[in-house]
mmCIF file of C-alpha atoms in Angstrom:
data_model
loop_
_atom_site.group_PDB
_atom_site.id
_atom_site.type_symbol
_atom_site.label_atom_id
_atom_site.label_comp_id
_atom_site.label_asym_id
_atom_site.label_seq_id
_atom_site.Cartn_x
_atom_site.Cartn_y
_atom_site.Cartn_z
ATOM 1 C CA MET Q 1 0.000 0.000 0.000
ATOM 2 C CA ASP Q 2 1.464 3.368 -1.017
ATOM 3 C CA PRO Q 3 1.802 6.102 1.658
ATOM 4 C CA ASP Q 4 -1.154 8.171 0.417
ATOM 5 C CA THR Q 5 -3.493 5.166 0.380
ATOM 6 C CA ARG Q 6 -2.263 4.073 3.793
ATOM 7 C CA HIS Q 7 -2.961 7.527 5.192
ATOM 8 C CA LEU Q 8 -6.445 7.545 3.644
ATOM 9 C CA HIS Q 9 -7.275 4.170 5.210
ATOM 10 C CA ALA Q 10 -5.678 4.964 8.565
ATOM 11 C CA SER Q 11 -7.580 8.251 8.882
ATOM 12 C CA SER Q 12 -10.964 6.776 7.928
ATOM 13 C CA PHE Q 13 -12.004 5.426 11.321
ATOM 14 C CA GLY Q 14 -13.093 8.676 12.960
ATOM 15 C CA THR Q 15 -16.179 8.806 10.753
ATOM 16 C CA ALA Q 16 -17.283 5.482 12.270
ATOM 17 C CA ALA Q 17 -15.989 5.911 15.826
ATOM 18 C CA THR Q 18 -19.306 5.109 17.498
ATOM 19 C CA ALA Q 19 -19.856 2.001 15.358
ATOM 20 C CA TYR Q 20 -16.236 0.962 15.936
ATOM 21 C CA ALA Q 21 -16.711 1.188 19.702
ATOM 22 C CA ALA Q 22 -19.959 -0.791 19.516
ATOM 23 C CA HIS Q 23 -18.945 -3.566 17.142
ATOM 24 C CA ARG Q 24 -15.210 -4.214 17.184
ATOM 25 C CA PRO Q 25 -14.198 -7.210 19.352
ATOM 26 C CA ASP Q 26 -12.002 -7.181 22.427
ATOM 27 C CA TYR Q 27 -8.797 -9.250 22.628
ATOM 28 C CA ALA Q 28 -8.202 -12.740 24.032
ATOM 29 C CA HIS Q 29 -6.826 -12.319 27.556
ATOM 30 C CA ASP Q 30 -4.297 -15.122 27.018
ATOM 31 C CA ALA Q 31 -2.957 -13.181 24.044
ATOM 32 C CA VAL Q 32 -2.550 -10.002 26.090
ATOM 33 C CA ARG Q 33 -0.825 -11.902 28.907
ATOM 34 C CA TRP Q 34 1.603 -13.496 26.446
ATOM 35 C CA ALA Q 35 2.305 -10.129 24.813
ATOM 36 C CA LEU Q 36 3.214 -8.555 28.146
ATOM 37 C CA HIS Q 37 4.931 -11.523 29.812
ATOM 38 C CA PRO Q 38 8.580 -10.435 29.202
ATOM 39 C CA ALA Q 39 7.958 -6.780 30.102
ATOM 40 C CA PRO Q 40 10.062 -5.610 33.057
ATOM 41 C CA GLY Q 41 7.150 -3.714 34.651
ATOM 42 C CA THR Q 42 3.480 -2.824 34.389
ATOM 43 C CA ARG Q 43 3.625 0.600 32.693
ATOM 44 C CA VAL Q 44 1.977 0.039 29.303
ATOM 45 C CA LEU Q 45 1.402 2.404 26.392
ATOM 46 C CA ASP Q 46 -1.557 1.482 24.155
ATOM 47 C CA LEU Q 47 -0.466 3.135 20.906
ATOM 48 C CA GLY Q 48 -3.088 3.860 18.263
ATOM 49 C CA ALA Q 49 -5.611 2.992 20.957
ATOM 50 C CA GLY Q 50 -8.704 3.808 18.931
ATOM 51 C CA THR Q 51 -11.840 3.685 21.068
ATOM 52 C CA GLY Q 52 -10.080 1.715 23.806
ATOM 53 C CA LYS Q 53 -10.856 -1.922 23.011
ATOM 54 C CA LEU Q 54 -7.385 -3.082 24.034
ATOM 55 C CA THR Q 55 -7.011 -0.310 26.632
ATOM 56 C CA ALA Q 56 -9.936 -1.693 28.628
ATOM 57 C CA THR Q 57 -8.476 -5.199 28.647
ATOM 58 C CA LEU Q 58 -5.073 -3.915 29.768
ATOM 59 C CA ALA Q 59 -6.626 -1.928 32.609
ATOM 60 C CA ALA Q 60 -8.748 -4.892 33.727
ATOM 61 C CA MET Q 61 -5.587 -7.007 33.887
ATOM 62 C CA GLY Q 62 -3.857 -4.549 36.224
ATOM 63 C CA ALA Q 63 -1.608 -2.627 33.822
ATOM 64 C CA ALA Q 64 -0.817 1.029 34.495
ATOM 65 C CA VAL Q 65 -1.964 1.995 31.022
ATOM 66 C CA THR Q 66 -1.706 5.203 29.025
ATOM 67 C CA ALA Q 67 -3.591 5.446 25.741
ATOM 68 C CA VAL Q 68 -2.386 7.499 22.761
ATOM 69 C CA GLU Q 69 -4.590 8.019 19.700
ATOM 70 C CA PRO Q 70 -4.305 10.495 16.787
ATOM 71 C CA ASP Q 71 -7.962 10.666 15.702
ATOM 72 C CA PRO Q 72 -10.037 13.105 17.800
ATOM 73 C CA GLU Q 73 -13.310 11.237 17.254
ATOM 74 C CA MET Q 74 -11.815 7.901 18.270
ATOM 75 C CA LEU Q 75 -10.085 9.537 21.232
ATOM 76 C CA GLY Q 76 -13.371 11.091 22.299
ATOM 77 C CA GLU Q 77 -15.054 7.665 22.352
ATOM 78 C CA LEU Q 78 -12.174 6.281 24.408
ATOM 79 C CA ARG Q 79 -12.392 9.099 26.945
ATOM 80 C CA ARG Q 80 -16.172 8.704 27.265
ATOM 81 C CA GLY Q 81 -15.932 4.951 27.747
ATOM 82 C CA LEU Q 82 -12.836 4.919 29.974
ATOM 83 C CA PRO Q 83 -12.742 8.253 31.828
ATOM 84 C CA GLU Q 84 -10.298 6.886 34.409
ATOM 85 C CA ILE Q 85 -7.589 6.194 31.794
ATOM 86 C CA ALA Q 86 -4.925 8.740 30.840
ATOM 87 C CA ALA Q 87 -5.725 9.274 27.143
ATOM 88 C CA LEU Q 88 -3.533 11.600 25.063
ATOM 89 C CA ARG Q 89 -3.620 12.928 21.510
ATOM 90 C CA GLY Q 90 -0.582 11.685 19.641
ATOM 91 C CA SER Q 91 0.678 9.145 17.151
ATOM 92 C CA ALA Q 92 3.237 6.387 16.774
ATOM 93 C CA GLU Q 93 5.443 8.871 14.972
ATOM 94 C CA SER Q 94 5.120 11.522 17.716
ATOM 95 C CA ILE Q 95 4.509 9.979 21.142
ATOM 96 C CA PRO Q 96 3.744 12.537 23.902
ATOM 97 C CA LEU Q 97 5.663 10.666 26.622
ATOM 98 C CA PRO Q 98 9.174 11.036 28.125
ATOM 99 C CA ASP Q 99 12.159 8.845 27.329
ATOM 100 C CA ALA Q 100 12.232 5.367 28.939
ATOM 101 C CA SER Q 101 8.822 5.911 30.552
ATOM 102 C CA VAL Q 102 7.035 2.631 29.737
ATOM 103 C CA ASP Q 103 7.778 -1.078 30.056
ATOM 104 C CA ALA Q 104 5.663 -2.146 27.088
ATOM 105 C CA VAL Q 105 4.127 -0.623 23.979
ATOM 106 C CA VAL Q 106 1.152 -2.471 22.527
ATOM 107 C CA ALA Q 107 -1.001 -1.776 19.488
ATOM 108 C CA GLY Q 108 -4.365 -3.389 18.814
ATOM 109 C CA ASN Q 109 -5.096 -3.731 15.079
ATOM 110 C CA ALA Q 110 -3.013 -0.597 14.540
ATOM 111 C CA MET Q 111 0.677 -1.393 14.058
ATOM 112 C CA HIS Q 112 0.318 -1.870 10.302
ATOM 113 C CA TRP Q 113 -0.586 1.827 10.029
ATOM 114 C CA PHE Q 114 2.683 2.987 11.640
ATOM 115 C CA ASP Q 115 5.501 4.475 9.557
ATOM 116 C CA MET Q 116 8.234 2.438 11.230
ATOM 117 C CA ALA Q 117 11.014 4.569 9.774
ATOM 118 C CA VAL Q 118 9.795 7.266 12.188
ATOM 119 C CA ALA Q 119 7.749 5.247 14.686
ATOM 120 C CA GLY Q 120 10.471 2.679 15.375
ATOM 121 C CA PRO Q 121 12.878 5.200 16.950
ATOM 122 C CA GLU Q 122 9.978 6.865 18.797
ATOM 123 C CA ILE Q 123 8.787 3.580 20.283
ATOM 124 C CA ALA Q 124 12.335 2.651 21.234
ATOM 125 C CA ARG Q 125 12.738 6.081 22.857
ATOM 126 C CA VAL Q 126 9.802 5.668 25.253
ATOM 127 C CA LEU Q 127 10.580 2.016 26.083
ATOM 128 C CA VAL Q 128 12.963 1.046 28.866
ATOM 129 C CA PRO Q 129 15.826 -1.290 27.847
ATOM 130 C CA GLY Q 130 14.425 -4.790 27.570
ATOM 131 C CA GLY Q 131 10.901 -3.415 27.150
ATOM 132 C CA VAL Q 132 8.347 -5.076 24.894
ATOM 133 C CA LEU Q 133 6.718 -3.961 21.658
ATOM 134 C CA ALA Q 134 3.682 -6.085 20.783
ATOM 135 C CA GLY Q 135 1.095 -5.828 18.047
ATOM 136 C CA LEU Q 136 -2.195 -7.681 18.451
ATOM 137 C CA TRP Q 137 -4.643 -8.402 15.648
ATOM 138 C CA ASN Q 138 -8.051 -10.039 15.839
ATOM 139 C CA THR Q 139 -8.277 -12.350 12.836
ATOM 140 C CA LEU Q 140 -11.090 -14.557 11.556
ATOM 141 C CA ASP Q 141 -10.494 -18.304 11.871
ATOM 142 C CA ASP Q 142 -10.755 -19.405 8.261
ATOM 143 C CA ASP Q 143 -9.996 -23.010 9.230
ATOM 144 C CA VAL Q 144 -13.757 -22.998 9.858
ATOM 145 C CA ASP Q 145 -15.467 -23.638 6.513
ATOM 146 C CA TRP Q 146 -18.185 -21.010 6.710
ATOM 147 C CA VAL Q 147 -15.677 -18.350 7.821
ATOM 148 C CA ALA Q 148 -13.440 -19.164 4.846
ATOM 149 C CA GLU Q 149 -16.452 -18.763 2.564
ATOM 150 C CA LEU Q 150 -17.358 -15.485 4.290
ATOM 151 C CA ALA Q 151 -13.841 -14.204 3.554
ATOM 152 C CA ARG Q 152 -14.272 -15.107 -0.117
ATOM 153 C CA VAL Q 153 -17.686 -13.452 -0.392
ATOM 154 C CA SER Q 154 -16.682 -10.345 1.546
ATOM 155 C CA GLY Q 155 -13.581 -9.558 -0.505
ATOM 156 C CA PRO Q 156 -10.324 -7.897 0.594
ATOM 157 C CA ALA Q 157 -11.904 -4.569 1.522
ATOM 158 C CA ALA Q 158 -13.741 -6.268 4.413
ATOM 159 C CA ILE Q 159 -11.451 -9.215 5.148
ATOM 160 C CA GLY Q 160 -7.955 -8.302 4.037
ATOM 161 C CA PRO Q 161 -4.451 -9.794 4.124
ATOM 162 C CA ARG Q 162 -4.019 -9.441 7.901
ATOM 163 C CA ASP Q 163 -7.489 -10.681 8.762
ATOM 164 C CA THR Q 164 -6.922 -14.462 8.671
ATOM 165 C CA PRO Q 165 -4.186 -16.239 10.667
ATOM 166 C CA ALA Q 166 -1.956 -17.652 7.909
ATOM 167 C CA SER Q 167 -1.848 -14.462 5.854
ATOM 168 C CA TRP Q 168 -1.438 -12.413 9.043
ATOM 169 C CA ARG Q 169 1.735 -14.342 9.892
ATOM 170 C CA THR Q 170 3.302 -13.439 6.548
ATOM 171 C CA GLU Q 171 2.076 -9.840 6.457
ATOM 172 C CA THR Q 172 3.290 -8.889 9.944
ATOM 173 C CA ALA Q 173 6.596 -10.745 10.357
ATOM 174 C CA ALA Q 174 8.717 -7.677 9.570
ATOM 175 C CA LEU Q 175 6.406 -4.878 10.752
ATOM 176 C CA HIS Q 176 8.696 -4.017 13.666
ATOM 177 C CA LEU Q 177 11.599 -3.268 11.313
ATOM 178 C CA PRO Q 178 12.334 0.232 9.999
ATOM 179 C CA THR Q 179 11.812 0.796 6.285
ATOM 180 C CA THR Q 180 15.207 2.523 6.040
ATOM 181 C CA THR Q 181 18.812 1.481 6.661
ATOM 182 C CA ALA Q 182 18.583 2.639 10.294
ATOM 183 C CA PRO Q 183 20.044 0.181 12.809
ATOM 184 C CA ALA Q 184 17.700 -2.412 14.283
ATOM 185 C CA ARG Q 185 16.273 -1.402 17.659
ATOM 186 C CA PHE Q 186 14.392 -4.608 18.377
ATOM 187 C CA GLY Q 187 15.273 -8.275 18.628
ATOM 188 C CA SER Q 188 13.906 -11.255 16.737
ATOM 189 C CA PRO Q 189 10.114 -11.406 16.466
ATOM 190 C CA GLU Q 190 7.890 -14.052 18.017
ATOM 191 C CA GLN Q 191 4.395 -14.764 16.679
ATOM 192 C CA ARG Q 192 1.563 -16.690 18.334
ATOM 193 C CA GLY Q 193 -2.176 -17.103 17.926
ATOM 194 C CA PHE Q 194 -4.795 -17.530 20.643
ATOM 195 C CA PRO Q 195 -8.356 -18.798 20.047
ATOM 196 C CA HIS Q 196 -10.989 -16.169 20.595
ATOM 197 C CA GLY Q 197 -14.621 -15.517 19.734
ATOM 198 C CA GLN Q 198 -17.233 -12.794 19.635
ATOM 199 C CA ARG Q 199 -20.982 -13.163 20.109
ATOM 200 C CA ARG Q 200 -22.624 -11.837 16.973
ATOM 201 C CA THR Q 201 -25.813 -11.790 14.967
ATOM 202 C CA ALA Q 202 -25.838 -11.502 11.199
ATOM 203 C CA ASP Q 203 -26.719 -7.809 11.527
ATOM 204 C CA SER Q 204 -23.963 -7.069 14.022
ATOM 205 C CA LEU Q 205 -21.378 -8.991 11.964
ATOM 206 C CA VAL Q 206 -22.310 -6.941 8.896
ATOM 207 C CA ALA Q 207 -21.928 -3.812 11.030
ATOM 208 C CA THR Q 208 -18.528 -5.015 12.261
ATOM 209 C CA LEU Q 209 -17.231 -5.625 8.740
ATOM 210 C CA GLY Q 210 -18.559 -2.203 7.774
ATOM 211 C CA THR Q 211 -16.014 -0.624 10.157
ATOM 212 C CA ARG Q 212 -13.020 -2.014 8.225
ATOM 213 C CA ALA Q 213 -10.905 0.680 6.601
ATOM 214 C CA GLY Q 214 -11.330 -0.740 3.120
ATOM 215 C CA MET Q 215 -15.092 -0.518 3.493
ATOM 216 C CA LEU Q 216 -15.084 2.965 5.014
ATOM 217 C CA VAL Q 217 -13.235 4.495 2.057
ATOM 218 C CA MET Q 218 -15.511 2.920 -0.567
ATOM 219 C CA PRO Q 219 -18.020 5.057 -2.473
ATOM 220 C CA GLU Q 220 -21.333 4.773 -0.623
ATOM 221 C CA ALA Q 221 -23.183 2.843 -3.343
ATOM 222 C CA GLU Q 222 -20.365 0.313 -3.654
ATOM 223 C CA ARG Q 223 -20.168 -0.085 0.133
ATOM 224 C CA THR Q 224 -23.939 -0.625 0.398
ATOM 225 C CA SER Q 225 -23.809 -3.276 -2.321
ATOM 226 C CA ALA Q 226 -20.865 -5.079 -0.715
ATOM 227 C CA LEU Q 227 -22.564 -5.171 2.696
ATOM 228 C CA ALA Q 228 -25.771 -6.442 1.076
ATOM 229 C CA ASP Q 229 -23.813 -9.326 -0.485
ATOM 230 C CA ILE Q 230 -22.376 -10.228 2.922
ATOM 231 C CA ARG Q 231 -25.821 -10.051 4.520
ATOM 232 C CA SER Q 232 -27.264 -12.314 1.798
ATOM 233 C CA PHE Q 233 -24.510 -14.886 2.363
ATOM 234 C CA LEU Q 234 -25.059 -14.936 6.130
ATOM 235 C CA ALA Q 235 -28.789 -15.484 5.573
ATOM 236 C CA THR Q 236 -28.005 -18.741 3.755
ATOM 237 C CA ARG Q 237 -25.916 -20.286 6.554
ATOM 238 C CA ALA Q 238 -27.332 -22.269 9.446
ATOM 239 C CA GLU Q 239 -24.242 -21.365 11.486
ATOM 240 C CA THR Q 240 -25.202 -17.683 11.502
ATOM 241 C CA ALA Q 241 -28.882 -18.003 12.384
ATOM 242 C CA GLY Q 242 -29.839 -16.091 15.533
ATOM 243 C CA GLU Q 243 -26.957 -15.359 17.884
ATOM 244 C CA PHE Q 244 -23.687 -17.213 17.255
ATOM 245 C CA THR Q 245 -20.011 -17.111 18.168
ATOM 246 C CA LEU Q 246 -17.755 -15.792 15.421
ATOM 247 C CA PRO Q 247 -14.591 -17.974 15.467
ATOM 248 C CA MET Q 248 -11.526 -15.793 15.785
ATOM 249 C CA VAL Q 249 -7.835 -15.936 16.613
ATOM 250 C CA THR Q 250 -6.061 -13.091 18.416
ATOM 251 C CA CYS Q 251 -2.614 -13.057 16.788
ATOM 252 C CA VAL Q 252 0.386 -11.441 18.460
ATOM 253 C CA LEU Q 253 3.741 -10.187 17.164
ATOM 254 C CA ARG Q 254 6.156 -9.615 20.078
ATOM 255 C CA VAL Q 255 9.698 -8.184 20.124
ATOM 256 C CA ARG Q 256 12.082 -6.903 22.816
ATOM 257 C CA ARG Q 257 13.848 -3.564 22.743
ATOM 258 C CA LEU Q 258 17.609 -4.030 22.419
#
């Protein structure tokens, strides 16, 4: 994805902040524990925190969490939902925190938007030596037949290259590396997946997929047609009648600061 397209997609979420807060899933607790396990302390920065989906999980697990989010609409939803959390306007490329002030930096479905040529040094700056950088992504478990068919019907705008476990592993393996010849600031990556699920109805799953960046930047008529195709597919499946659990995998990329 070229820089202009990436910026367009990354900046699209504010228009759907309320829907994002309502419909996006949380993260498997085992995945969050694994992400944070090597961290030398409990001070955690949730970077690109959005409406606070991961922030809430971190706080519930006892982390001393600070959230940083660039989009004012998303940040507003986070502050309304989690008024007790320190939530700051900022970005991965310009983090409003002092040097060596956190033990871990995490990003929930956000790290692929970072410009690591700039964000890598910034993240390393705020991390203590030996601190952890971890990206978490909620993916759809396409080992389940109907989910694999949903991915085919939905197309890459709704279910893209990081949205199923196998393609996620390939797409994210080098995300922690700078895109320049700058020296490496992080060690070798580790990747793991953790089973997860979200209670959905057909309507709420359509709404969830409608919050994906690729869908948000579509022309309205094209977006309406694509969501109608997804809704029609779900109506044909016994697995998605009434309320059901959407099979997911929370996937984690974890590295240590050198």
